[in-house]
Structure formats: structure tokens, C-alpha cells
Amino acid sequence: MAIMKKSLKLTQTAMLKQILKRCSSLGKKNGGGYDEDYLPLDVPKGHFPVYVGENRSRYIVPVSFLTHPQFQSLLRRAEEEFGFDHDMGLTIPCDEVVFQSLTSMIR
């Protein structure tokens, strides 16, 4: 059982590293609004931006969401639909209302 937990934690850590690398690499391409480490100036430490819905509305979510199974499910759907190698930021493929409901339950 301990091996499964360790394996799951490693998978979550790898996913987080991919997400943060992808988010921080946007600063290199987009220019302004980023600090010297290419992190967005308007995103507090311990958070990351995601884009949700048809209009790609931007939400800032805490890194702690990455441990919740429901949010992990959204990330898997995002990876399946968009992958992590595209210029659109981390896009969550669901309606904004669903995303808002889910994040309010997680908080």
C-alpha cells in the first residue's frame, strides 16, 4: 500500500512540474507581465493560472488543488484533449459553471 501511495505522489509531482514548466514558459513567448523567472506577476506564490470554457476565462487556482481527485480528472482530460505542448496555456476542457462549482466544493 505504501508503494502505491509513493507512486501516486511521484506521478502527481511529475504532473505538477509539467504544469508549472508549461505555465512559466509562456512568459518567454508573450513578453510583458512576467518577472525575471518568467512567472506571471499577477499570480500569487503557490497558485497557477488555468483557462476554462469556450471563452478561455482565466482563473487562478492554488497548487493544493492538484491533490484533489476531481481536479486531477480535469487535468487528465486537458492532457488528452490538448496535451502539454501548445501555446494556449493550461486549458481545462469544461464549462465555466462546472469548473466554478468544482472549485467551490474543493475550497
Coordinates of N, CA, C and O in Angstrom, one line a residue:
M1 N 0.8 -1.2 0.0 CA 0.0 0.0 0.0 C 0.9 1.3 0.0 O 0.6 2.2 -0.7
A2 N 2.0 1.2 0.8 CA 2.8 2.4 0.8 C 3.5 2.7 -0.5 O 3.7 3.8 -0.9
I3 N 3.8 1.6 -1.2 CA 4.4 1.7 -2.6 C 3.4 2.4 -3.5 O 3.8 3.3 -4.3
M4 N 2.1 2.1 -3.5 CA 1.1 2.7 -4.3 C 1.0 4.2 -4.0 O 1.0 5.0 -4.9
K5 N 1.0 4.6 -2.7 CA 1.0 6.0 -2.3 C 2.2 6.8 -2.8 O 2.1 7.9 -3.3
K6 N 3.4 6.1 -2.7 CA 4.6 6.8 -3.2 C 4.6 7.0 -4.7 O 4.9 8.0 -5.2
S7 N 4.1 5.9 -5.4 CA 4.0 6.0 -6.8 C 3.0 7.1 -7.3 O 3.3 7.8 -8.2
L8 N 1.9 7.2 -6.6 CA 0.9 8.2 -6.9 C 1.5 9.6 -6.6 O 1.3 10.5 -7.4
K9 N 2.2 9.7 -5.5 CA 2.8 11.0 -5.2 C 3.8 11.4 -6.3 O 3.9 12.6 -6.7
L10 N 4.6 10.5 -6.8 CA 5.6 10.8 -7.8 C 4.9 11.2 -9.1 O 5.3 12.1 -9.8
T11 N 3.8 10.5 -9.4 CA 3.0 10.9 -10.6 C 2.4 12.3 -10.5 O 2.5 13.1 -11.4
Q12 N 1.9 12.6 -9.3 CA 1.4 14.0 -9.1 C 2.5 15.0 -9.2 O 2.3 16.1 -9.7
T13 N 3.7 14.7 -8.6 CA 4.8 15.6 -8.7 C 5.2 15.8 -10.1 O 5.5 17.0 -10.5
A14 N 5.3 14.8 -10.9 CA 5.7 14.9 -12.3 C 4.7 15.8 -13.0 O 5.0 16.6 -13.9
M15 N 3.4 15.6 -12.8 CA 2.3 16.4 -13.4 C 2.5 17.8 -13.0 O 2.4 18.7 -13.9
L16 N 2.7 18.1 -11.8 CA 2.8 19.5 -11.3 C 4.0 20.2 -12.0 O 3.9 21.3 -12.4
K17 N 5.1 19.4 -12.1 CA 6.3 20.0 -12.7 C 6.0 20.3 -14.2 O 6.5 21.4 -14.7
Q18 N 5.3 19.5 -14.9 CA 5.0 19.8 -16.3 C 4.1 21.0 -16.4 O 4.3 21.9 -17.2
I19 N 3.1 21.1 -15.5 CA 2.2 22.2 -15.5 C 2.9 23.5 -15.2 O 2.8 24.5 -16.0
L20 N 3.7 23.5 -14.2 CA 4.5 24.8 -13.8 C 5.5 25.1 -14.9 O 5.6 26.3 -15.2
K21 N 6.1 24.2 -15.5 CA 7.1 24.4 -16.6 C 6.3 25.1 -17.7 O 6.8 26.0 -18.3
R22 N 5.2 24.5 -18.1 CA 4.4 25.0 -19.2 C 3.9 26.4 -18.9 O 4.0 27.3 -19.8
C23 N 3.4 26.6 -17.7 CA 2.9 28.0 -17.4 C 4.0 29.0 -17.4 O 3.8 30.1 -17.9
S24 N 5.2 28.7 -16.8 CA 6.3 29.6 -16.8 C 6.9 29.9 -18.1 O 7.4 30.9 -18.4
S25 N 6.8 28.9 -19.0 CA 7.4 29.1 -20.4 C 6.6 30.1 -21.2 O 7.1 30.7 -22.2
L26 N 5.4 30.4 -20.8 CA 4.5 31.3 -21.6 C 5.2 32.7 -21.5 O 5.0 33.5 -22.4
G27 N 5.8 33.1 -20.4 CA 6.4 34.4 -20.3 C 7.5 34.6 -21.3 O 7.7 35.8 -21.7
K28 N 8.2 33.6 -21.6 CA 9.3 33.8 -22.6 C 8.7 34.1 -24.0 O 9.3 34.8 -24.8
K29 N 7.5 33.6 -24.3 CA 6.9 33.9 -25.6 C 6.1 35.1 -25.6 O 6.0 35.8 -26.7
N30 N 5.5 35.5 -24.5 CA 4.5 36.6 -24.5 C 5.1 37.9 -24.1 O 4.4 38.9 -24.2
G31 N 6.2 38.0 -23.5 CA 6.8 39.2 -23.1 C 6.4 39.8 -21.8 O 6.6 39.1 -20.8
G32 N 5.8 41.0 -21.8 CA 5.4 41.7 -20.5 C 4.5 41.0 -19.6 O 3.9 40.0 -19.8
G33 N 4.5 41.5 -18.3 CA 3.7 41.0 -17.3 C 4.3 39.8 -16.5 O 3.7 39.1 -15.8
Y34 N 5.6 39.6 -16.7 CA 6.3 38.4 -16.1 C 7.6 38.9 -15.4 O 8.2 39.9 -15.8
D35 N 7.9 38.2 -14.3 CA 9.1 38.6 -13.6 C 10.4 37.9 -14.2 O 10.3 37.3 -15.3
E36 N 11.5 38.1 -13.6 CA 12.8 37.6 -14.2 C 12.8 36.0 -14.3 O 13.6 35.5 -15.1
D37 N 12.0 35.3 -13.6 CA 11.9 33.9 -13.7 C 10.8 33.5 -14.6 O 10.4 32.3 -14.7
Y38 N 10.2 34.4 -15.4 CA 9.2 34.2 -16.4 C 7.9 33.7 -15.7 O 7.1 32.9 -16.3
L39 N 7.6 34.1 -14.5 CA 6.4 33.8 -13.8 C 5.4 35.0 -13.9 O 5.9 36.2 -13.8
P40 N 4.1 34.8 -14.1 CA 3.2 35.9 -14.2 C 3.2 36.8 -12.9 O 3.2 36.2 -11.8
L41 N 3.2 38.1 -13.1 CA 3.3 39.0 -11.9 C 2.0 39.0 -11.1 O 2.0 39.2 -9.9
D42 N 0.9 38.7 -11.8 CA -0.4 38.7 -11.1 C -0.9 37.4 -10.5 O -2.0 37.3 -10.0
V43 N 0.0 36.4 -10.5 CA -0.3 35.1 -9.9 C 0.5 35.0 -8.6 O 1.7 35.0 -8.6
P44 N -0.2 34.9 -7.5 CA 0.5 34.7 -6.2 C 1.2 33.4 -6.1 O 0.9 32.4 -6.7
K45 N 2.2 33.5 -5.2 CA 3.0 32.3 -5.0 C 2.1 31.1 -4.5 O 1.2 31.4 -3.7
G46 N 2.3 29.9 -5.0 CA 1.5 28.8 -4.6 C 0.3 28.6 -5.4 O -0.6 27.9 -5.1
H47 N 0.1 29.4 -6.5 CA -1.0 29.3 -7.4 C -0.6 29.2 -8.8 O 0.6 29.5 -9.1
F48 N -1.5 28.9 -9.7 CA -1.2 28.9 -11.1 C -2.4 29.2 -11.9 O -3.5 29.0 -11.5
P49 N -2.3 29.8 -13.1 CA -3.4 30.1 -13.9 C -3.9 29.0 -14.8 O -3.1 28.1 -15.2
V50 N -5.2 28.9 -15.0 CA -5.8 28.0 -15.9 C -6.8 28.7 -16.8 O -7.3 29.8 -16.3
Y51 N -7.1 28.2 -17.9 CA -8.1 28.8 -18.8 C -9.2 27.8 -19.0 O -9.0 26.7 -19.3
V52 N -10.5 28.3 -18.9 CA -11.6 27.4 -18.8 C -12.7 27.9 -19.8 O -13.0 29.1 -19.9
G53 N -13.4 26.9 -20.4 CA -14.5 27.2 -21.2 C -14.2 27.7 -22.6 O -13.1 27.9 -23.0
E54 N -15.3 27.9 -23.3 CA -15.2 28.4 -24.7 C -14.5 29.7 -24.8 O -13.8 30.0 -25.8
N55 N -14.7 30.6 -23.9 CA -14.1 31.9 -23.9 C -12.8 32.0 -23.3 O -12.1 33.0 -23.2
R56 N -12.3 30.8 -22.8 CA -11.0 30.7 -22.2 C -10.8 31.7 -21.0 O -9.8 32.5 -21.0
S57 N -11.8 31.8 -20.1 CA -11.7 32.7 -19.0 C -10.6 32.2 -18.1 O -10.4 31.0 -17.9
R58 N -9.8 33.2 -17.6 CA -8.6 32.9 -16.8 C -9.0 32.8 -15.3 O -9.7 33.7 -14.7
Y59 N -8.6 31.7 -14.6 CA -8.8 31.5 -13.2 C -7.4 31.2 -12.6 O -6.6 30.6 -13.2
I60 N -7.2 31.7 -11.4 CA -6.0 31.5 -10.6 C -6.4 30.5 -9.5 O -7.3 30.7 -8.7
V61 N -5.7 29.3 -9.5 CA -6.1 28.3 -8.6 C -4.9 27.9 -7.7 O -3.7 28.0 -8.2
P62 N -5.1 27.5 -6.5 CA -4.0 27.1 -5.6 C -3.4 25.8 -6.0 O -4.1 24.9 -6.5
V63 N -2.1 25.6 -5.9 CA -1.4 24.4 -6.2 C -2.0 23.2 -5.4 O -2.0 22.1 -5.9
S64 N -2.6 23.5 -4.2 CA -3.2 22.4 -3.4 C -4.3 21.7 -4.2 O -4.6 20.5 -3.8
F65 N -4.9 22.3 -5.1 CA -5.9 21.6 -5.9 C -5.4 20.4 -6.6 O -6.2 19.5 -7.0
L66 N -4.1 20.4 -6.9 CA -3.5 19.3 -7.6 C -3.6 17.9 -6.9 O -3.5 16.9 -7.5
T67 N -3.9 18.0 -5.6 CA -4.0 16.7 -4.8 C -5.5 16.2 -4.8 O -5.7 15.1 -4.4
H68 N -6.4 17.0 -5.3 CA -7.8 16.5 -5.3 C -8.1 15.7 -6.5 O -7.9 16.1 -7.7
P69 N -8.7 14.5 -6.3 CA -9.1 13.6 -7.5 C -9.9 14.3 -8.5 O -9.7 14.0 -9.7
Q70 N -10.9 15.1 -8.2 CA -11.7 15.7 -9.2 C -10.9 16.7 -10.1 O -11.1 16.7 -11.3
F71 N -10.0 17.4 -9.5 CA -9.2 18.4 -10.3 C -8.2 17.6 -11.1 O -8.0 17.9 -12.3
Q72 N -7.7 16.5 -10.6 CA -6.8 15.6 -11.4 C -7.5 15.1 -12.6 O -6.9 14.9 -13.6
S73 N -8.8 14.8 -12.4 CA -9.6 14.3 -13.5 C -9.6 15.3 -14.6 O -9.5 15.0 -15.8
L74 N -9.8 16.6 -14.3 CA -9.9 17.7 -15.2 C -8.5 17.8 -15.9 O -8.5 18.0 -17.1
L75 N -7.4 17.7 -15.2 CA -6.1 17.8 -15.8 C -5.9 16.6 -16.8 O -5.3 16.9 -17.8
R76 N -6.3 15.4 -16.5 CA -6.2 14.3 -17.4 C -7.0 14.6 -18.7 O -6.5 14.3 -19.8
R77 N -8.2 15.1 -18.5 CA -9.0 15.5 -19.7 C -8.2 16.6 -20.5 O -8.2 16.5 -21.8
A78 N -7.6 17.5 -19.9 CA -6.9 18.6 -20.6 C -5.7 18.0 -21.3 O -5.5 18.4 -22.5
E79 N -5.0 17.1 -20.7 CA -3.9 16.5 -21.3 C -4.3 15.7 -22.6 O -3.7 15.7 -23.6
E80 N -5.4 14.9 -22.4 CA -5.9 14.1 -23.5 C -6.4 15.0 -24.7 O -6.1 14.7 -25.9
E81 N -7.0 16.1 -24.4 CA -7.5 17.0 -25.5 C -6.5 17.9 -26.1 O -6.4 18.1 -27.3
F82 N -5.6 18.5 -25.2 CA -4.7 19.5 -25.7 C -3.2 19.1 -25.6 O -2.4 19.7 -26.2
G83 N -2.9 18.2 -24.7 CA -1.5 17.9 -24.4 C -0.9 19.0 -23.6 O -1.6 20.0 -23.2
F84 N 0.4 18.9 -23.3 CA 1.0 20.0 -22.5 C 2.0 20.8 -23.4 O 2.6 21.7 -22.9
D85 N 2.0 20.5 -24.7 CA 2.9 21.2 -25.6 C 2.2 22.0 -26.6 O 2.1 21.6 -27.8
H86 N 1.6 23.1 -26.1 CA 0.9 24.0 -27.0 C 1.0 25.4 -26.5 O 1.4 25.6 -25.3
D87 N 0.6 26.4 -27.3 CA 0.9 27.8 -26.9 C -0.4 28.4 -26.3 O -0.5 29.7 -26.2
M88 N -1.3 27.7 -25.8 CA -2.6 28.2 -25.3 C -2.6 28.3 -23.8 O -3.6 28.6 -23.2
G89 N -1.6 28.0 -23.0 CA -1.6 27.9 -21.6 C -2.4 26.7 -21.2 O -2.8 25.8 -22.0
L90 N -2.5 26.5 -19.9 CA -3.2 25.3 -19.4 C -4.7 25.5 -19.5 O -5.3 26.3 -18.8
T91 N -5.3 24.8 -20.4 CA -6.7 24.9 -20.7 C -7.5 23.7 -20.2 O -7.1 22.6 -20.5
I92 N -8.5 24.0 -19.4 CA -9.3 23.0 -18.9 C -10.6 22.9 -19.7 O -11.3 23.8 -19.9
P93 N -10.8 21.7 -20.3 CA -12.0 21.5 -21.2 C -13.3 21.2 -20.5 O -13.7 20.0 -20.5
C94 N -13.9 22.2 -19.9 CA -15.2 22.0 -19.3 C -15.9 23.4 -19.3 O -15.2 24.4 -19.4
D95 N -17.2 23.4 -19.0 CA -17.9 24.7 -18.9 C -17.5 25.4 -17.7 O -17.1 24.8 -16.7
E96 N -17.5 26.7 -17.8 CA -17.1 27.6 -16.6 C -18.0 27.3 -15.4 O -17.4 27.2 -14.3
V97 N -19.2 27.1 -15.6 CA -20.1 26.8 -14.5 C -19.7 25.5 -13.7 O -19.7 25.5 -12.5
V98 N -19.4 24.5 -14.5 CA -18.9 23.2 -13.9 C -17.6 23.5 -13.1 O -17.4 23.0 -12.0
F99 N -16.7 24.2 -13.7 CA -15.4 24.5 -13.1 C -15.6 25.3 -11.8 O -15.0 24.9 -10.8
Q100 N -16.4 26.3 -11.8 CA -16.7 27.1 -10.6 C -17.3 26.3 -9.5 O -17.0 26.4 -8.4
S101 N -18.2 25.4 -9.9 CA -18.9 24.5 -8.9 C -17.8 23.6 -8.3 O -17.8 23.4 -7.1
L102 N -17.0 23.0 -9.1 CA -16.0 22.0 -8.6 C -15.0 22.8 -7.7 O -14.7 22.3 -6.6
T103 N -14.5 23.9 -8.1 CA -13.5 24.6 -7.3 C -14.2 25.1 -6.0 O -13.5 25.1 -5.0
S104 N -15.4 25.5 -6.0 CA -16.1 25.9 -4.7 C -16.2 24.7 -3.8 O -16.1 24.9 -2.6
M105 N -16.4 23.5 -4.3 CA -16.5 22.3 -3.5 C -15.2 21.9 -2.9 O -15.0 21.5 -1.8
I106 N -14.1 22.1 -3.7 CA -12.7 21.8 -3.2 C -12.3 22.7 -2.1 O -11.7 22.3 -1.2
R107 N -12.7 24.0 -2.3 CA -12.2 25.0 -1.3 C -12.9 24.7 0.0 O -12.5 24.8 1.1

